[in-house]
CSV table of C-alpha atoms and ligand atoms in Angstrom, one decimal:
chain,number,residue,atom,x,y,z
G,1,UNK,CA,0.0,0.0,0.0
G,2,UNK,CA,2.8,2.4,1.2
G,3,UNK,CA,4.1,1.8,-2.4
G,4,UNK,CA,1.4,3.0,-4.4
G,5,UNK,CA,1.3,6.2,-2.8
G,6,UNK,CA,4.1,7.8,-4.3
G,7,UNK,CA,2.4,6.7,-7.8
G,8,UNK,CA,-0.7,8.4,-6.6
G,9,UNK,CA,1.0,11.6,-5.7
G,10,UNK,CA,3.0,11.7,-9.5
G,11,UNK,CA,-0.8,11.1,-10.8
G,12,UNK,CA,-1.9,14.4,-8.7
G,13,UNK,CA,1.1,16.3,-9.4
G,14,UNK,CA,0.9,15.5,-13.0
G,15,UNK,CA,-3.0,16.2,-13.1
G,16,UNK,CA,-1.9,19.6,-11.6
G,17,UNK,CA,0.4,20.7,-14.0
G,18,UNK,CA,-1.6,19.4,-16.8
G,19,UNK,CA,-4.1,22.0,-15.6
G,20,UNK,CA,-1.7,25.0,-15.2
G,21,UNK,CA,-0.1,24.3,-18.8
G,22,UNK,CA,-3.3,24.4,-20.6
G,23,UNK,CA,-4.3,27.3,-18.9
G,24,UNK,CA,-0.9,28.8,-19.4
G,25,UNK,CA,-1.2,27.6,-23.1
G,26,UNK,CA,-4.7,29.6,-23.7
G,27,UNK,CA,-3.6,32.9,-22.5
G,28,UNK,CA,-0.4,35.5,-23.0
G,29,UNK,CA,2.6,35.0,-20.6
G,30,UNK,CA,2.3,38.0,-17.8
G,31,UNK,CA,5.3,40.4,-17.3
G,32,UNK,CA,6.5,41.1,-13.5
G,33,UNK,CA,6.5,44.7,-13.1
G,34,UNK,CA,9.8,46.4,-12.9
G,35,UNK,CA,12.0,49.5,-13.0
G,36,UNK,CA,14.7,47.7,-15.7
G,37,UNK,CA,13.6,45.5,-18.3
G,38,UNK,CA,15.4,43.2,-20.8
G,39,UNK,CA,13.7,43.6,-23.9
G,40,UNK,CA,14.7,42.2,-27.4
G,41,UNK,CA,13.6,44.4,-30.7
G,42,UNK,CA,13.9,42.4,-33.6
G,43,UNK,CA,13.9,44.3,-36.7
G,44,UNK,CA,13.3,44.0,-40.6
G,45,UNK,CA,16.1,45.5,-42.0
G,46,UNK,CA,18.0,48.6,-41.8
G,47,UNK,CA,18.4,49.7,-45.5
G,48,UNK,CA,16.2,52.6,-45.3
G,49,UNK,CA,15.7,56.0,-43.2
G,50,UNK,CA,12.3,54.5,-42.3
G,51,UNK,CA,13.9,51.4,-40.6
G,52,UNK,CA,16.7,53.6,-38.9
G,53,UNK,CA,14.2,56.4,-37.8
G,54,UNK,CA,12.2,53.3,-36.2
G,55,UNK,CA,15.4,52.0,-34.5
G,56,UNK,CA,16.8,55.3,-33.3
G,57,UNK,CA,13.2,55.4,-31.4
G,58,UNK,CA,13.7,52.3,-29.6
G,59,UNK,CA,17.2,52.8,-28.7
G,60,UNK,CA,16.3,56.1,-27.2
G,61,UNK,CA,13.3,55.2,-25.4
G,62,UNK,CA,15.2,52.4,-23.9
G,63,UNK,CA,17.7,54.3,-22.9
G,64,UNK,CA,15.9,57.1,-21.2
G,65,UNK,CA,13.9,54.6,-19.4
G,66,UNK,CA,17.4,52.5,-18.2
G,67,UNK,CA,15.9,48.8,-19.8
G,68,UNK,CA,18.4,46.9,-21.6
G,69,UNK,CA,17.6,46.7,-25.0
G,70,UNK,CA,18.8,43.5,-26.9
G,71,UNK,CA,18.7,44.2,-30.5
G,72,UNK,CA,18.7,42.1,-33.6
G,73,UNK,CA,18.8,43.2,-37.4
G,74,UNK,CA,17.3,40.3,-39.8
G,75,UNK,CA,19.1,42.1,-42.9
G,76,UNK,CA,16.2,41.6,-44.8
G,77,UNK,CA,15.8,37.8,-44.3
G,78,UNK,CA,12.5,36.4,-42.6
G,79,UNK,CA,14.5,32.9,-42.0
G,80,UNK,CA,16.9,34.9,-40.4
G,81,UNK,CA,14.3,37.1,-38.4
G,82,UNK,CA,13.2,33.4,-36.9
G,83,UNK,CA,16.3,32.5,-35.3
G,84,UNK,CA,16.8,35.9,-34.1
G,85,UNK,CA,13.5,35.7,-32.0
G,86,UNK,CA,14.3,32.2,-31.3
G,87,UNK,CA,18.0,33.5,-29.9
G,88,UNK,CA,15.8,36.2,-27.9
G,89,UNK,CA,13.9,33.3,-26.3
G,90,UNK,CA,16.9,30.9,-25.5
G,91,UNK,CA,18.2,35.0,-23.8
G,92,UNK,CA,15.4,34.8,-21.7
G,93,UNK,CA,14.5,38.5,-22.3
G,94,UNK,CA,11.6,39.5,-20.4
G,95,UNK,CA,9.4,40.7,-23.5
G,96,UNK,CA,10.1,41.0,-27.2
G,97,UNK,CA,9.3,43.9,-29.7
G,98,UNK,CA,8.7,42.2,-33.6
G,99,UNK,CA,8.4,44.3,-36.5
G,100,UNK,CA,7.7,41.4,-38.3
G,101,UNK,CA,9.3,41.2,-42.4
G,102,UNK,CA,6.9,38.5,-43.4
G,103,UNK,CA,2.9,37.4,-42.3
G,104,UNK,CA,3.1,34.1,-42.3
G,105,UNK,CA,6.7,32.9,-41.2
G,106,UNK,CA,6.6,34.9,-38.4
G,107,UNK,CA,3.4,33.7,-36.8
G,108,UNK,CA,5.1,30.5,-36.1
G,109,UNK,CA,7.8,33.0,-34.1
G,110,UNK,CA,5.0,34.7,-32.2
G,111,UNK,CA,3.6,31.8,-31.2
G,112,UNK,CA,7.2,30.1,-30.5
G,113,UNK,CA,8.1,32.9,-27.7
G,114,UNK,CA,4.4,33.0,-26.1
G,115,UNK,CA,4.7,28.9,-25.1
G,116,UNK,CA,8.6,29.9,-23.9
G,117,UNK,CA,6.3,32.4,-21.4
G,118,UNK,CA,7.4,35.9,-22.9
G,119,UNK,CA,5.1,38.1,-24.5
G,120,UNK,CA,5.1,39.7,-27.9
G,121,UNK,CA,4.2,43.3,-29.2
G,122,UNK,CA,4.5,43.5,-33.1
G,123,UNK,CA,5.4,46.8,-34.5
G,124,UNK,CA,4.2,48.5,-37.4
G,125,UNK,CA,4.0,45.4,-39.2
G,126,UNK,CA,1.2,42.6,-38.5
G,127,UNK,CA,1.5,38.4,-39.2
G,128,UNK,CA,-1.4,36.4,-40.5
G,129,UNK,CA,-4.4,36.6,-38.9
G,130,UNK,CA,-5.3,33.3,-39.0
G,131,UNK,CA,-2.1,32.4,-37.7
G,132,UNK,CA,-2.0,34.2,-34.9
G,133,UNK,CA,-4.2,36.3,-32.6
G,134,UNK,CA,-4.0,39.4,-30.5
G,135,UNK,CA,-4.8,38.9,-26.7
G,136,UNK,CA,-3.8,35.4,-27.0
G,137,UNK,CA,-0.4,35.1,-29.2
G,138,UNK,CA,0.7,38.2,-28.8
G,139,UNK,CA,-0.3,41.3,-27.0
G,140,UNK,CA,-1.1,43.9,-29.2
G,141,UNK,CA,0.2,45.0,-32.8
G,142,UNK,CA,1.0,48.9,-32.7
G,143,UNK,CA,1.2,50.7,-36.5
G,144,UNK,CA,-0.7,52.4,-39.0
G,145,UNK,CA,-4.1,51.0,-41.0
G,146,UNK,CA,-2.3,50.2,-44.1
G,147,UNK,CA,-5.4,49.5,-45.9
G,148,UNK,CA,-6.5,53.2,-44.5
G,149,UNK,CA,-3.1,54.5,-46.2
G,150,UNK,CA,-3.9,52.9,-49.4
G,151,UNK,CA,-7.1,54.0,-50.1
G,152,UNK,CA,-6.4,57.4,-48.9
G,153,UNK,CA,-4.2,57.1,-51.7
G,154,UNK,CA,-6.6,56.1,-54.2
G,155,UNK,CA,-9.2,59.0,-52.8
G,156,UNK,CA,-6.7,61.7,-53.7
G,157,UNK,CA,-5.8,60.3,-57.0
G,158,UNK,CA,-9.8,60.0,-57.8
G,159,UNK,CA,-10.5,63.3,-56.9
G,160,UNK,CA,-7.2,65.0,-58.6
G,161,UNK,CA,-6.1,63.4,-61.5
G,162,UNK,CA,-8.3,65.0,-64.5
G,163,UNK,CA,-8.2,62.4,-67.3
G,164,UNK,CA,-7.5,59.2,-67.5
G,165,UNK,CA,-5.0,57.0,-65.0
G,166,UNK,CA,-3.1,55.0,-66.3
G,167,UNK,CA,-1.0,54.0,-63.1
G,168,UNK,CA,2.4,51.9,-62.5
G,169,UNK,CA,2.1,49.9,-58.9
G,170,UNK,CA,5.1,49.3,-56.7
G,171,UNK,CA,4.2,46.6,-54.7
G,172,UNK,CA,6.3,46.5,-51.0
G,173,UNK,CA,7.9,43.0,-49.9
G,174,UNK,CA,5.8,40.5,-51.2
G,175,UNK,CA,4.0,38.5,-48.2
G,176,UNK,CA,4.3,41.5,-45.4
G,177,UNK,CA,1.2,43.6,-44.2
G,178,UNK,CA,1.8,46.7,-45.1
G,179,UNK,CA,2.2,45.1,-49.3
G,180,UNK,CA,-0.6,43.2,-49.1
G,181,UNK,CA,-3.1,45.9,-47.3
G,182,UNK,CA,-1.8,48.8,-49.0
G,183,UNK,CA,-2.8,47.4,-52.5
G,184,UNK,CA,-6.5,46.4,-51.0
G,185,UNK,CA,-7.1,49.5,-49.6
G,186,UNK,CA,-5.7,51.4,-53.2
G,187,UNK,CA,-7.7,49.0,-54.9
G,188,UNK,CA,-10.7,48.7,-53.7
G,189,UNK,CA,-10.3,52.9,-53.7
G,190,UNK,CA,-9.9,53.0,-57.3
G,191,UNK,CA,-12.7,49.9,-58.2
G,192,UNK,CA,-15.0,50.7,-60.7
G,193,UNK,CA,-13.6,53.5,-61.6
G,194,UNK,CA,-13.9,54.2,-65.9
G,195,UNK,CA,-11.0,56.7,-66.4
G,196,UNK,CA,-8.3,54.5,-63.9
G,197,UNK,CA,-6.3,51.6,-65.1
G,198,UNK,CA,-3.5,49.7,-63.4
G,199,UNK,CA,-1.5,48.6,-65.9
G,200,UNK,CA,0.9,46.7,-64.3
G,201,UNK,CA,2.0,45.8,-60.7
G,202,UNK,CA,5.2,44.2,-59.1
G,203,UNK,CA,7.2,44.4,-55.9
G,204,UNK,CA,10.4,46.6,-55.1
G,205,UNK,CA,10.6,45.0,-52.2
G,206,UNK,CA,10.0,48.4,-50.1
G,207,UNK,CA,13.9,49.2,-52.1
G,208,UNK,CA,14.9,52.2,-53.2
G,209,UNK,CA,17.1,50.4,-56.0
G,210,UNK,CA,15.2,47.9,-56.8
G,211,UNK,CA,12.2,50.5,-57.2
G,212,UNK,CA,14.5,51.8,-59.8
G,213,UNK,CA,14.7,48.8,-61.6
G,214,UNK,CA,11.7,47.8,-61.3
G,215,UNK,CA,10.3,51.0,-62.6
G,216,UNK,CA,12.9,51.3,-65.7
G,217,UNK,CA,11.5,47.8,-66.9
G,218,UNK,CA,7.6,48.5,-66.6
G,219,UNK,CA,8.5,51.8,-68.0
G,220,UNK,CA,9.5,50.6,-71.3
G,221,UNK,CA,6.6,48.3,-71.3
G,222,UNK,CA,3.9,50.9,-70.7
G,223,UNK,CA,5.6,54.2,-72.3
G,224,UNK,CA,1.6,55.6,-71.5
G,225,UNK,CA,2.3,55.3,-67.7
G,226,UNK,CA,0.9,58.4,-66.2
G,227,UNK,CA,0.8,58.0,-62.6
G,228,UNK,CA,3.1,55.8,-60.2
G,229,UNK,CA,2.0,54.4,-57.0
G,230,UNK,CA,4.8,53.3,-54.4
G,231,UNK,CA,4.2,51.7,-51.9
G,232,UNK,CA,6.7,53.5,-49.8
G,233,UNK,CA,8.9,56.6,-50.1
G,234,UNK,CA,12.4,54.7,-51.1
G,235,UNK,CA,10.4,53.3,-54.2
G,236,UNK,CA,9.3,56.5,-55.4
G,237,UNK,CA,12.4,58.3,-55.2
G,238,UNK,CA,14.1,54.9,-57.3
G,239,UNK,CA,10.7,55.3,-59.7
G,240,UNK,CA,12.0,59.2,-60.3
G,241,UNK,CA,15.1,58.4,-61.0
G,242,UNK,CA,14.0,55.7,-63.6
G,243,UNK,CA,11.6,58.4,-64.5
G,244,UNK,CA,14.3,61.3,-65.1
G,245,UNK,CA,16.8,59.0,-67.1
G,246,UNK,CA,14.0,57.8,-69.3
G,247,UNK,CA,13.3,61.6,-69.9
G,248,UNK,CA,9.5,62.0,-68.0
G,249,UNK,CA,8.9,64.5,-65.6
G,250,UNK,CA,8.3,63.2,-62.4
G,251,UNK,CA,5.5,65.1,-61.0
G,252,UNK,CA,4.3,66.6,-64.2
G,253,UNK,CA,4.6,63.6,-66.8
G,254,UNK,CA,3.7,61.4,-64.2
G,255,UNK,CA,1.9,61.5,-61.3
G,256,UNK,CA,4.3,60.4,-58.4
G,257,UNK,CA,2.3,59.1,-55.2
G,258,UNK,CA,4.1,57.5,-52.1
G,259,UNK,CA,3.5,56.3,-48.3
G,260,UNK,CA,5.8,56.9,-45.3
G,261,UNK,CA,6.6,61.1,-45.5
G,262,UNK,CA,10.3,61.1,-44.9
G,263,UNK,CA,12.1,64.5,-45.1
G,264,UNK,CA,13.1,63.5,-48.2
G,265,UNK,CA,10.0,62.6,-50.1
G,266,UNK,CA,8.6,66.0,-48.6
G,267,UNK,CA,11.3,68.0,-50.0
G,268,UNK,CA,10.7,66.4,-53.2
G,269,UNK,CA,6.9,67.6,-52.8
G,270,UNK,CA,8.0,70.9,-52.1
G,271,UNK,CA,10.2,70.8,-55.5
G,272,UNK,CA,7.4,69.7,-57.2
G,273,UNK,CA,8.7,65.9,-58.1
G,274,UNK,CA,5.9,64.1,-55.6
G,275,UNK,CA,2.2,65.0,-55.8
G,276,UNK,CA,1.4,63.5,-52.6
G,277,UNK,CA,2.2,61.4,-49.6
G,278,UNK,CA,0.4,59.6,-46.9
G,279,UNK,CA,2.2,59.6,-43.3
G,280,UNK,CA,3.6,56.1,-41.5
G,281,UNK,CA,5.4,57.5,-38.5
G,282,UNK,CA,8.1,55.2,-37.7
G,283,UNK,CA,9.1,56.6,-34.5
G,284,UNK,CA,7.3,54.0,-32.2
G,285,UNK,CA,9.8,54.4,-29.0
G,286,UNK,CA,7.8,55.8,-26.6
G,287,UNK,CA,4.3,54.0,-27.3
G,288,UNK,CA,6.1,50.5,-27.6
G,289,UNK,CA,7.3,51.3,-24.0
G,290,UNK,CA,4.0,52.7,-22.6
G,291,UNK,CA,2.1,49.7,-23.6
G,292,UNK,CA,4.9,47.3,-21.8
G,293,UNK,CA,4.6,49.1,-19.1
G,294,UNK,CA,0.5,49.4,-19.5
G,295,UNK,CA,0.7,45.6,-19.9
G,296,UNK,CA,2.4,44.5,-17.2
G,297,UNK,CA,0.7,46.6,-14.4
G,298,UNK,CA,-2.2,43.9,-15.7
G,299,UNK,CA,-3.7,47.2,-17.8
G,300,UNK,CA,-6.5,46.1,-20.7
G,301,UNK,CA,-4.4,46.1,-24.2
G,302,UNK,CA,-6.7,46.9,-27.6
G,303,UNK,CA,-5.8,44.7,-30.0
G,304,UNK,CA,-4.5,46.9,-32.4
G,305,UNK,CA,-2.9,50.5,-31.4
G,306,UNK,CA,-2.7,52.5,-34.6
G,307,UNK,CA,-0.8,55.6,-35.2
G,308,UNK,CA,-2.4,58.4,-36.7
G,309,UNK,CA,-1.1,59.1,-40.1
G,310,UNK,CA,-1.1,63.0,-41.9
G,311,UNK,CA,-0.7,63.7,-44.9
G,312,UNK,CA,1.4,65.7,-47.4
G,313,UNK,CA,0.3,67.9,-50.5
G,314,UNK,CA,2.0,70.4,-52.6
G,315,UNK,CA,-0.3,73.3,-50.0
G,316,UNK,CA,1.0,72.1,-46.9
G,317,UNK,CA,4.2,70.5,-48.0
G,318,UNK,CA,6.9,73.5,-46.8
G,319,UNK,CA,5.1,74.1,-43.5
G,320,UNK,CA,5.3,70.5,-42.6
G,321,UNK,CA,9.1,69.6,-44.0
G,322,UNK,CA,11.1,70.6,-40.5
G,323,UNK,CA,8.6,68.0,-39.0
G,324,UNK,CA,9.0,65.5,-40.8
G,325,UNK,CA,11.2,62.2,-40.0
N,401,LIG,O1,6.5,51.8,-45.1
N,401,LIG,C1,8.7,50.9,-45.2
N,401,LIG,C2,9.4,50.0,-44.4
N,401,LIG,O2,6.5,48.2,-42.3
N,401,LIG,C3,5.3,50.2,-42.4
N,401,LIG,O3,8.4,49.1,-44.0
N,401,LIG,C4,6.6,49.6,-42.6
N,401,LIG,C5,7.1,49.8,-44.0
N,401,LIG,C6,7.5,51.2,-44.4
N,401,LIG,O4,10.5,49.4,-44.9
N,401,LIG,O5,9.3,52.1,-45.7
């Protein structure tokens, strides 16, 4: 008899944690409050001021606030943006910051570091919703309403262009948020519409090079272009350079319409080379902090946090260049 006890006490024990790991399973890892934090941001890519602006952020937030900030650059590579969460993880940092590059590759990350007990905030990009869920993957995803951006895009072009559009799409990274929702959101904008015609589409993978390329090629094969839509600021400035050698006017020729508002897009609005840009602040620092702090003082979290976006024309281009990123 005095034998089968200890059997009947593993059978409890294991019946108890059974219970708690389910539980633990179904719901997002808590954070202990404290003063100093170690927090991993794992980022995209650093080949553009966007990605640098949105690093400089998190760096100086974390360093106002004294947390210990372990950073990790995937250099464009969503494999590579895996084992860098997965590196984060076997770290033990207390929460992670993901900008993820990719939807789907990155769910399988998100999910990875909530059953190793550490929460997740994505940043200004999101992973696939069916994948993976706010409130119970990760905690919250704080950005802009790409599919907003896009159709705010496709608004303005409706209500400015006189004639027909004949438009040029640069499509972001194929596979990441911000690509995919920005063309709905342009799209669906522009649906229906007689007088406006894509003519052809294809990524530049968010590039400012590549954009170039990209643009030089469609170019020759619709000489009619007469609008470009990028879906980020690096692109257009490669699509006006492609423009310019190929002897357009950018601005004039051809419509040039972006998303992002760096200095430099703005100045080229002031110039006259950009017709108009829609805002995605990249300086995410102090909200990305605010909402770690929110969370773990057991705060509700909304499921999405987004940033409120301007927007640039040629009438309020000048005013707004000093405040631009
Ligand atoms: O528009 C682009 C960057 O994910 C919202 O990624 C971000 C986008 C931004 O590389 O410039």
């Amino acid at each position: 008899m005095n034998r089968s006890r200890p059997a009947i006490t593993l059978t409890l024990a294991l019946a108890l944690t059974g219970v708690t790991v389910f539980a633990v399973a179904q719901s997002l890892p808590k954070l202990a409050q404290k003063t100093v934090y170690k927090v991993g941001f794992a980022q995209t890519e650093s080949n553009n001021p966007w990605r640098i602006a949105q690093t400089k952020s998190m760096q100086d937030e974390a360093k106002r606030l004294g947390h210990q900030l372990v950073y990790t650059d995937a250099a464009g590579s969503a494999a590579k943006q895996v084992s860098d969460v997965d590196s984060m993880i076997a770290q033990r940092v207390d929460a992670i910051f993901l900008a993820p590059r990719e939807e789907k590759p990155l769910a399988a990350a998100v999910k990875k570091a909530r059953a190793a007990g550490i929460p997740v905030i994505l940043l200004d990009r999101n992973v696939d919703q069916k994948l993976a869920k706010a409130g119970s993957d990760y905690v919250t995803f704080i950005g802009s309403d790409f599919i907003e951006e896009g159709r705010r895009v496709g608004n303005w072009l409706a209500k400015n262009k006189k004639g027909e559009a004949r438009i040029i799409q640069l499509l972001g990274t194929t596979g990441s948020s911000p690509a995919n929702d920005r063309r709905k959101g342009f799209e669906d904008a522009i649906k229906g519409k007689a007088d406006m015609r894509i003519l052809a589409s294809q990524t530049g993978d968010f590039a400012r090079d590549k954009g170039r390329q990209v643009m030089e090629t469609l170019l020759q094969a619709n000489p009619t272009v007469n609008v470009v839509y990028a879906h980020n600021d690096e692109m257009a400035i490669g699509a006006i350079a492609a423009l310019e050698a190929a002897g357009k006017k950018p601005g004039k020729d051809v419509m040039v319409l972006s998303i992002d508002g760096g200095r430099e897009i703005v100045k080229l609005l002031v110039d006259g080379k950009v017709n108009y840009v829609v805002e995605c602040n990249p300086k995410f620092g102090p909200k990305a902090f605010e909402t770690l702090k929110d969370y773990a003082a057991g705060k509700t979290i909304p499921a999405k946090i987004i940033n409120p976006d301007r927007e640039f024309t040629s009438a309020n281009a000048k005013s707004l260049l000093d405040s631009a990123y």
